[in-house]
PDB file of C-alpha atoms in Angstrom:
ATOM      1  CA  UNK A   9       0.000   0.000   0.000  1.00  0.00           C
ATOM      2  CA  UNK A  10       1.171   3.501  -0.790  1.00  0.00           C
ATOM      3  CA  UNK A  11      -0.456   5.030   2.311  1.00  0.00           C
ATOM      4  CA  UNK A  12      -0.727   8.823   1.990  1.00  0.00           C
ATOM      5  CA  UNK A  13       0.790  10.315  -1.155  1.00  0.00           C
ATOM      6  CA  UNK A  14       1.456  14.027  -1.576  1.00  0.00           C
ATOM      7  CA  UNK A  15       2.474  15.790  -4.749  1.00  0.00           C
ATOM      8  CA  UNK A  16       4.524  17.737  -5.526  1.00  0.00           C
ATOM      9  CA  UNK A  17       7.381  17.326  -3.034  1.00  0.00           C
ATOM     10  CA  UNK A  18       8.773  20.785  -3.772  1.00  0.00           C
ATOM     11  CA  UNK A  19       7.253  23.889  -5.316  1.00  0.00           C
ATOM     12  CA  UNK A  20       8.264  27.508  -5.820  1.00  0.00           C
ATOM     13  CA  UNK A  21       5.522  30.041  -6.515  1.00  0.00           C
ATOM     14  CA  UNK A  22       5.486  33.719  -7.218  1.00  0.00           C
ATOM     15  CA  UNK A  23       3.292  35.943  -5.071  1.00  0.00           C
ATOM     16  CA  UNK A  24      -0.239  35.933  -6.418  1.00  0.00           C
ATOM     17  CA  UNK A  25       0.002  32.632  -8.248  1.00  0.00           C
ATOM     18  CA  UNK A  26      -2.391  29.822  -7.512  1.00  0.00           C
ATOM     19  CA  UNK A  27      -1.756  26.133  -7.144  1.00  0.00           C
ATOM     20  CA  UNK A  28      -3.176  22.927  -5.749  1.00  0.00           C
ATOM     21  CA  UNK A  29      -1.360  20.559  -3.435  1.00  0.00           C
ATOM     22  CA  UNK A  30      -2.516  17.026  -4.029  1.00  0.00           C
ATOM     23  CA  UNK A  31      -3.142  14.395  -1.367  1.00  0.00           C
ATOM     24  CA  UNK A  32      -4.375  10.864  -1.932  1.00  0.00           C
ATOM     25  CA  UNK A  33      -4.749   7.901   0.404  1.00  0.00           C
ATOM     26  CA  UNK A  34      -5.480   4.295  -0.397  1.00  0.00           C
ATOM     27  CA  UNK A  35      -6.517   3.108   3.059  1.00  0.00           C
ATOM     28  CA  UNK A  36     -10.214   3.978   2.722  1.00  0.00           C
ATOM     29  CA  UNK A  37      -9.866   6.434   5.599  1.00  0.00           C
ATOM     30  CA  UNK A  38     -12.742   8.781   6.259  1.00  0.00           C
ATOM     31  CA  UNK A  39     -10.782  11.449   8.067  1.00  0.00           C
ATOM     32  CA  UNK A  40      -8.235  13.576   6.223  1.00  0.00           C
ATOM     33  CA  UNK A  41      -6.508  16.779   7.202  1.00  0.00           C
ATOM     34  CA  UNK A  42      -3.951  19.334   6.112  1.00  0.00           C
ATOM     35  CA  UNK A  43      -1.269  20.804   8.375  1.00  0.00           C
ATOM     36  CA  UNK A  44       1.447  23.341   7.878  1.00  0.00           C
ATOM     37  CA  UNK A  45       4.745  23.060   9.701  1.00  0.00           C
ATOM     38  CA  UNK A  46       6.810  26.134  10.461  1.00  0.00           C
ATOM     39  CA  UNK A  47      10.008  26.287  12.536  1.00  0.00           C
ATOM     40  CA  UNK A  48       9.240  26.341  16.248  1.00  0.00           C
ATOM     41  CA  UNK A  49       5.484  26.179  15.631  1.00  0.00           C
ATOM     42  CA  UNK A  50       4.849  22.463  15.409  1.00  0.00           C
ATOM     43  CA  UNK A  51       2.041  21.391  13.114  1.00  0.00           C
ATOM     44  CA  UNK A  52      -0.968  23.638  12.767  1.00  0.00           C
ATOM     45  CA  UNK A  53      -4.239  22.400  11.335  1.00  0.00           C
ATOM     46  CA  UNK A  54      -5.441  24.171   8.197  1.00  0.00           C
ATOM     47  CA  UNK A  55      -8.549  22.244   7.141  1.00  0.00           C
ATOM     48  CA  UNK A  56      -9.942  18.817   7.737  1.00  0.00           C
ATOM     49  CA  UNK A  57     -12.604  16.490   6.394  1.00  0.00           C
ATOM     50  CA  UNK A  58     -14.607  13.783   8.121  1.00  0.00           C
ATOM     51  CA  UNK A  59     -15.828  12.242   4.886  1.00  0.00           C
ATOM     52  CA  UNK A  60     -16.586  12.896   1.253  1.00  0.00           C
ATOM     53  CA  UNK A  61     -18.465  16.154   0.831  1.00  0.00           C
ATOM     54  CA  UNK A  62     -17.714  17.350   4.381  1.00  0.00           C
ATOM     55  CA  UNK A  63     -14.948  19.793   5.253  1.00  0.00           C
ATOM     56  CA  UNK A  64     -14.254  22.167   8.105  1.00  0.00           C
ATOM     57  CA  UNK A  65     -11.727  24.801   9.107  1.00  0.00           C
ATOM     58  CA  UNK A  66      -8.855  24.243  11.437  1.00  0.00           C
ATOM     59  CA  UNK A  67      -6.626  26.645  13.309  1.00  0.00           C
ATOM     60  CA  UNK A  68      -5.145  28.523  10.308  1.00  0.00           C
ATOM     61  CA  UNK A  69      -7.571  28.306   7.350  1.00  0.00           C
ATOM     62  CA  UNK A  70      -7.157  31.764   5.813  1.00  0.00           C
ATOM     63  CA  UNK A  71      -5.799  31.719   2.273  1.00  0.00           C
ATOM     64  CA  UNK A  72      -6.572  28.042   1.725  1.00  0.00           C
ATOM     65  CA  UNK A  73      -9.514  26.170   0.221  1.00  0.00           C
ATOM     66  CA  UNK A  74     -10.316  22.478   0.265  1.00  0.00           C
ATOM     67  CA  UNK A  75     -12.888  20.119  -1.156  1.00  0.00           C
ATOM     68  CA  UNK A  76     -13.500  16.401  -0.732  1.00  0.00           C
ATOM     69  CA  UNK A  77     -15.325  14.877  -3.676  1.00  0.00           C
ATOM     70  CA  UNK A  78     -14.002  11.351  -3.091  1.00  0.00           C
ATOM     71  CA  UNK A  79     -12.840   9.367  -0.080  1.00  0.00           C
ATOM     72  CA  UNK A  80      -9.353   9.043  -1.551  1.00  0.00           C
ATOM     73  CA  UNK A  81      -8.481  12.636  -2.436  1.00  0.00           C
ATOM     74  CA  UNK A  82      -8.233  15.830  -0.420  1.00  0.00           C
ATOM     75  CA  UNK A  83      -6.577  18.647  -2.411  1.00  0.00           C
ATOM     76  CA  UNK A  84      -5.485  21.915  -0.829  1.00  0.00           C
ATOM     77  CA  UNK A  85      -5.792  25.047  -2.953  1.00  0.00           C
ATOM     78  CA  UNK A  86      -3.908  28.294  -2.630  1.00  0.00           C
ATOM     79  CA  UNK A  87      -5.850  30.846  -4.659  1.00  0.00           C
ATOM     80  CA  UNK A  88      -3.362  33.719  -4.404  1.00  0.00           C
ATOM     81  CA  UNK A  89      -0.078  32.693  -2.830  1.00  0.00           C
ATOM     82  CA  UNK A  90       1.605  34.966  -0.304  1.00  0.00           C
ATOM     83  CA  UNK A  91       5.130  34.784   1.182  1.00  0.00           C
ATOM     84  CA  UNK A  92       3.522  33.983   4.564  1.00  0.00           C
ATOM     85  CA  UNK A  93       2.416  30.678   3.060  1.00  0.00           C
ATOM     86  CA  UNK A  94       5.985  29.529   2.662  1.00  0.00           C
ATOM     87  CA  UNK A  95       5.972  26.354   4.724  1.00  0.00           C
ATOM     88  CA  UNK A  96       6.047  22.587   4.677  1.00  0.00           C
ATOM     89  CA  UNK A  97       2.594  21.113   4.189  1.00  0.00           C
ATOM     90  CA  UNK A  98       1.542  17.720   5.437  1.00  0.00           C
ATOM     91  CA  UNK A  99      -1.537  15.741   4.600  1.00  0.00           C
ATOM     92  CA  UNK A 100      -2.767  13.103   7.030  1.00  0.00           C
ATOM     93  CA  UNK A 101      -5.521  10.519   7.086  1.00  0.00           C
ATOM     94  CA  UNK A 102      -7.097   8.498   9.846  1.00  0.00           C
ATOM     95  CA  UNK A 103      -9.559   5.659  10.074  1.00  0.00           C
ATOM     96  CA  UNK A 104     -12.617   5.579  12.267  1.00  0.00           C
ATOM     97  CA  UNK A 105     -12.479   5.317  16.005  1.00  0.00           C
ATOM     98  CA  UNK A 106      -9.484   5.709  18.269  1.00  0.00           C
ATOM     99  CA  UNK A 107      -6.700   5.486  15.766  1.00  0.00           C
ATOM    100  CA  UNK A 108      -3.619   7.431  14.879  1.00  0.00           C
ATOM    101  CA  UNK A 109      -3.070   9.598  11.821  1.00  0.00           C
ATOM    102  CA  UNK A 110      -0.889   8.545   8.902  1.00  0.00           C
ATOM    103  CA  UNK A 111       1.140  11.286   7.287  1.00  0.00           C
ATOM    104  CA  UNK A 112       2.372  11.956   3.796  1.00  0.00           C
ATOM    105  CA  UNK A 113       5.987  12.907   3.084  1.00  0.00           C
ATOM    106  CA  UNK A 114       5.195  16.595   2.882  1.00  0.00           C
ATOM    107  CA  UNK A 115       5.308  19.358   0.274  1.00  0.00           C
ATOM    108  CA  UNK A 116       7.881  22.097   0.726  1.00  0.00           C
ATOM    109  CA  UNK A 117       6.404  25.306  -0.682  1.00  0.00           C
ATOM    110  CA  UNK A 118       8.302  28.542  -1.172  1.00  0.00           C
ATOM    111  CA  UNK A 119       6.482  31.725  -2.200  1.00  0.00           C
ATOM    112  CA  UNK A 120       8.726  34.478  -3.505  1.00  0.00           C
TER     113      UNK A 120
ATOM    114  CA  UNK B  17      -9.651  23.855  24.023  1.00  0.00           C
ATOM    115  CA  UNK B  18      -6.981  21.221  24.022  1.00  0.00           C
ATOM    116  CA  UNK B  19      -3.325  22.186  24.018  1.00  0.00           C
ATOM    117  CA  UNK B  20       0.059  20.523  24.254  1.00  0.00           C
ATOM    118  CA  UNK B  21       3.261  21.897  25.724  1.00  0.00           C
ATOM    119  CA  UNK B  22       6.687  20.489  25.029  1.00  0.00           C
ATOM    120  CA  UNK B  23       8.896  22.568  27.310  1.00  0.00           C
ATOM    121  CA  UNK B  24      12.205  21.576  25.731  1.00  0.00           C
ATOM    122  CA  UNK B  25      12.992  22.914  22.269  1.00  0.00           C
ATOM    123  CA  UNK B  26      16.278  20.996  22.075  1.00  0.00           C
ATOM    124  CA  UNK B  27      17.627  18.042  24.037  1.00  0.00           C
ATOM    125  CA  UNK B  28      21.211  16.822  23.695  1.00  0.00           C
ATOM    126  CA  UNK B  29      22.246  13.392  24.925  1.00  0.00           C
ATOM    127  CA  UNK B  30      25.201  11.104  24.443  1.00  0.00           C
ATOM    128  CA  UNK B  31      24.741   7.844  22.601  1.00  0.00           C
ATOM    129  CA  UNK B  32      23.873   5.118  25.093  1.00  0.00           C
ATOM    130  CA  UNK B  33      22.445   7.528  27.652  1.00  0.00           C
ATOM    131  CA  UNK B  34      18.843   7.470  28.776  1.00  0.00           C
ATOM    132  CA  UNK B  35      16.299   9.913  27.397  1.00  0.00           C
ATOM    133  CA  UNK B  36      13.159  11.569  28.659  1.00  0.00           C
ATOM    134  CA  UNK B  37      11.164  14.045  26.550  1.00  0.00           C
ATOM    135  CA  UNK B  38       8.507  15.989  28.373  1.00  0.00           C
ATOM    136  CA  UNK B  39       4.930  16.578  27.279  1.00  0.00           C
ATOM    137  CA  UNK B  40       2.139  18.298  29.184  1.00  0.00           C
ATOM    138  CA  UNK B  41      -1.384  18.566  27.887  1.00  0.00           C
ATOM    139  CA  UNK B  42      -4.481  20.519  28.696  1.00  0.00           C
ATOM    140  CA  UNK B  43      -7.799  18.858  28.111  1.00  0.00           C
ATOM    141  CA  UNK B  44     -10.852  18.438  30.280  1.00  0.00           C
ATOM    142  CA  UNK B  45     -11.809  14.842  29.581  1.00  0.00           C
ATOM    143  CA  UNK B  46      -9.726  11.742  29.071  1.00  0.00           C
ATOM    144  CA  UNK B  47      -7.261  12.583  26.346  1.00  0.00           C
ATOM    145  CA  UNK B  48      -6.011  10.465  23.513  1.00  0.00           C
ATOM    146  CA  UNK B  49      -2.243  10.946  23.457  1.00  0.00           C
ATOM    147  CA  UNK B  50       0.390  10.277  20.830  1.00  0.00           C
ATOM    148  CA  UNK B  51       4.101  10.606  20.248  1.00  0.00           C
ATOM    149  CA  UNK B  52       5.373  11.010  16.688  1.00  0.00           C
ATOM    150  CA  UNK B  53       8.898  11.155  15.327  1.00  0.00           C
ATOM    151  CA  UNK B  54      10.010  13.106  12.277  1.00  0.00           C
ATOM    152  CA  UNK B  55      13.334  12.404  10.622  1.00  0.00           C
ATOM    153  CA  UNK B  56      14.803  15.176   8.463  1.00  0.00           C
ATOM    154  CA  UNK B  57      12.852  15.661   5.238  1.00  0.00           C
ATOM    155  CA  UNK B  58      10.307  13.036   6.192  1.00  0.00           C
ATOM    156  CA  UNK B  59       6.727  12.906   7.353  1.00  0.00           C
ATOM    157  CA  UNK B  60       5.665  11.993  10.864  1.00  0.00           C
ATOM    158  CA  UNK B  61       5.755   8.412  12.069  1.00  0.00           C
ATOM    159  CA  UNK B  62       3.789   7.183  15.066  1.00  0.00           C
ATOM    160  CA  UNK B  63       5.944   5.975  17.970  1.00  0.00           C
ATOM    161  CA  UNK B  64       3.183   5.092  20.413  1.00  0.00           C
ATOM    162  CA  UNK B  65      -0.291   6.048  21.564  1.00  0.00           C
ATOM    163  CA  UNK B  66      -2.434   6.023  24.675  1.00  0.00           C
ATOM    164  CA  UNK B  67      -6.183   5.713  24.655  1.00  0.00           C
ATOM    165  CA  UNK B  68      -7.042   3.917  27.892  1.00  0.00           C
ATOM    166  CA  UNK B  69      -5.915   1.109  30.174  1.00  0.00           C
ATOM    167  CA  UNK B  70      -2.342   0.588  31.274  1.00  0.00           C
ATOM    168  CA  UNK B  71      -0.720   3.973  31.781  1.00  0.00           C
ATOM    169  CA  UNK B  72       2.687   2.748  30.620  1.00  0.00           C
ATOM    170  CA  UNK B  73       2.636   2.178  26.889  1.00  0.00           C
ATOM    171  CA  UNK B  74       5.300   0.589  24.748  1.00  0.00           C
ATOM    172  CA  UNK B  75       6.080   1.787  21.268  1.00  0.00           C
ATOM    173  CA  UNK B  76       8.373   1.084  18.388  1.00  0.00           C
ATOM    174  CA  UNK B  77      12.156   1.514  18.398  1.00  0.00           C
ATOM    175  CA  UNK B  78      12.378   0.817  22.146  1.00  0.00           C
ATOM    176  CA  UNK B  79      10.401   3.877  23.229  1.00  0.00           C
ATOM    177  CA  UNK B  80       7.860   3.979  26.034  1.00  0.00           C
ATOM    178  CA  UNK B  81       5.667   6.665  27.550  1.00  0.00           C
ATOM    179  CA  UNK B  82       3.793   7.005  30.797  1.00  0.00           C
ATOM    180  CA  UNK B  83       0.442   8.727  31.174  1.00  0.00           C
ATOM    181  CA  UNK B  84       0.125  10.566  34.492  1.00  0.00           C
ATOM    182  CA  UNK B  85      -3.311  12.077  34.871  1.00  0.00           C
ATOM    183  CA  UNK B  86      -2.450  13.903  38.104  1.00  0.00           C
ATOM    184  CA  UNK B  87       0.386  15.731  36.347  1.00  0.00           C
ATOM    185  CA  UNK B  88      -1.310  16.037  32.925  1.00  0.00           C
ATOM    186  CA  UNK B  89       1.827  14.558  31.445  1.00  0.00           C
ATOM    187  CA  UNK B  90       2.766  11.986  28.851  1.00  0.00           C
ATOM    188  CA  UNK B  91       6.573  11.841  28.880  1.00  0.00           C
ATOM    189  CA  UNK B  92       8.503   9.796  26.357  1.00  0.00           C
ATOM    190  CA  UNK B  93      11.429   7.660  27.529  1.00  0.00           C
ATOM    191  CA  UNK B  94      14.112   5.444  26.120  1.00  0.00           C
ATOM    192  CA  UNK B  95      16.697   3.665  28.293  1.00  0.00           C
ATOM    193  CA  UNK B  96      19.572   3.837  25.791  1.00  0.00           C
ATOM    194  CA  UNK B  97      19.640   6.267  22.879  1.00  0.00           C
ATOM    195  CA  UNK B  98      21.114   5.361  19.501  1.00  0.00           C
ATOM    196  CA  UNK B  99      22.559   7.870  17.036  1.00  0.00           C
ATOM    197  CA  UNK B 100      19.691   7.053  14.662  1.00  0.00           C
ATOM    198  CA  UNK B 101      17.222   8.447  17.210  1.00  0.00           C
ATOM    199  CA  UNK B 102      18.302  11.983  16.343  1.00  0.00           C
ATOM    200  CA  UNK B 103      15.110  13.566  15.022  1.00  0.00           C
ATOM    201  CA  UNK B 104      12.232  15.873  15.895  1.00  0.00           C
ATOM    202  CA  UNK B 105       9.680  14.480  18.340  1.00  0.00           C
ATOM    203  CA  UNK B 106       6.110  15.663  18.583  1.00  0.00           C
ATOM    204  CA  UNK B 107       3.563  15.022  21.297  1.00  0.00           C
ATOM    205  CA  UNK B 108      -0.099  15.277  20.303  1.00  0.00           C
ATOM    206  CA  UNK B 109      -3.475  15.153  22.036  1.00  0.00           C
ATOM    207  CA  UNK B 110      -6.777  14.397  20.348  1.00  0.00           C
ATOM    208  CA  UNK B 111     -10.254  15.212  21.502  1.00  0.00           C
ATOM    209  CA  UNK B 112     -13.483  13.568  20.495  1.00  0.00           C
ATOM    210  CA  UNK B 113     -15.026  16.770  19.193  1.00  0.00           C
ATOM    211  CA  UNK B 114     -17.741  15.727  16.774  1.00  0.00           C
ATOM    212  CA  UNK B 115     -16.101  12.325  16.546  1.00  0.00           C
ATOM    213  CA  UNK B 116     -13.268  13.735  14.477  1.00  0.00           C
ATOM    214  CA  UNK B 117     -10.427  13.186  16.978  1.00  0.00           C
ATOM    215  CA  UNK B 118      -8.325  15.828  15.289  1.00  0.00           C
ATOM    216  CA  UNK B 119      -4.980  15.963  17.095  1.00  0.00           C
ATOM    217  CA  UNK B 120      -3.317  19.101  18.377  1.00  0.00           C
ATOM    218  CA  UNK B 121       0.459  18.997  18.225  1.00  0.00           C
ATOM    219  CA  UNK B 122       3.110  20.425  20.474  1.00  0.00           C
ATOM    220  CA  UNK B 123       5.881  22.531  18.987  1.00  0.00           C
ATOM    221  CA  UNK B 124       8.290  19.650  18.977  1.00  0.00           C
ATOM    222  CA  UNK B 125      11.557  18.729  20.679  1.00  0.00           C
ATOM    223  CA  UNK B 126      14.673  18.343  18.600  1.00  0.00           C
ATOM    224  CA  UNK B 127      16.862  15.483  19.829  1.00  0.00           C
ATOM    225  CA  UNK B 128      20.597  15.748  19.220  1.00  0.00           C
ATOM    226  CA  UNK B 129      22.700  12.651  19.869  1.00  0.00           C
ATOM    227  CA  UNK B 130      26.421  12.983  20.497  1.00  0.00           C
ATOM    228  CA  UNK B 131      28.682  10.001  19.771  1.00  0.00           C
TER     229      UNK B 131
END
């Protein structure tokens, strides 16, 4: 099994550009989430989804959009990138009940 | 709201020495607690978790953690550290809000291992 797959691994954007970070999982997990990791800040939740068609905001949602049309995929969209969105982004999925989250390898995004 | 505090930003130990990484949480009900490890350039890997039952939990790579409700702590321990343990360690707590169990992470502790 591939687990949680994120693409791309690295990306450089210019301010104002848009892009979509892809996340796919093959474990039939209902719960998926996006985090950003910044030095000294740990992981902060951006958006999460408890199933197809259901999404909600996390701690730092501004500047990001998500949708969940299938169980497998949970893309994160940056509509107009800003330098403050320079970060490492992690996607995670979790099954039902009292289980841990499985993480992708991360996407390192730089906005110049 | 739930929160997690990892008081130590960096910890330096010699190879073969024992290790304890501290984690304190704030949450009203029984928490679900996790320790993750992140090697450079990698995602997070689960070391161990506590949901209920025995307060001393064993994890992978020789790690263990003890849940102490009276101290709101979930410290991670290893009796003898190996150079390959050098990494970033994150403590996390999850609440059952809406059944989503979305974890909140601490800021991490960077472990440096000297030969």
